[in-house]
Phi, psi and omega in degrees: 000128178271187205270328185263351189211131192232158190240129148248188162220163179227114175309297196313297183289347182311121147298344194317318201252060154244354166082002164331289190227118169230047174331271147006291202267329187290337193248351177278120129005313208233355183079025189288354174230132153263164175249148172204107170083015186094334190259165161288154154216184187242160189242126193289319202304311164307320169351319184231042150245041186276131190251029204021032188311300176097026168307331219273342198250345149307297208282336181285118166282356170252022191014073193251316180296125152269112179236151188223114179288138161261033177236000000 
C-alpha cells in the first residue's frame, strides 16, 4: 500500500490467472501491476506513482481493481 493510495485487485473475481486477462498490467501508464505467477498483482513500491487515470477500472473486464484514496 502506498501513502496516498491503495490498489487491491479481488483474486476471486481476477480472470487473469485463467491466462484470460492482463488488461490491467498492459493499460497502466505507470506499472502498477505486474503478472505472478499467473495472477495480476499490484507491484507496491509503484502504488504511488498512480496518476489516477483510471484505465485499469475502465478496462478490467471483470472489475476486480480498486482504487482508494488516502487522502
Amino acid at each position: 500500500m502506498g501513502m496516498f493510495i491503495e490498489v487491491q485487485i479481488n483474486q476471486e473475481a481476477c480472470t487473469s490467472a485463467k491466462g484470460s486477462c492482463k488488461v490491467c498490467v498492459e493499460s497502466c501508464p505507470v506499472d502498477i501491476f505486474a503478472l505472478k505467477d499467473g495472477y495480476a498483482v499490484v507491484v507496491d513500491n509503484n502504488v504511488d506513482e498512480c496518476t489516477l487515470c483510471n484505465l485499469c477500472l475502465d478496462k478490467c473486464p471483470a472489475h476486480a481493481v480498486t482504487l482508494t484514496k488516502l487522502y
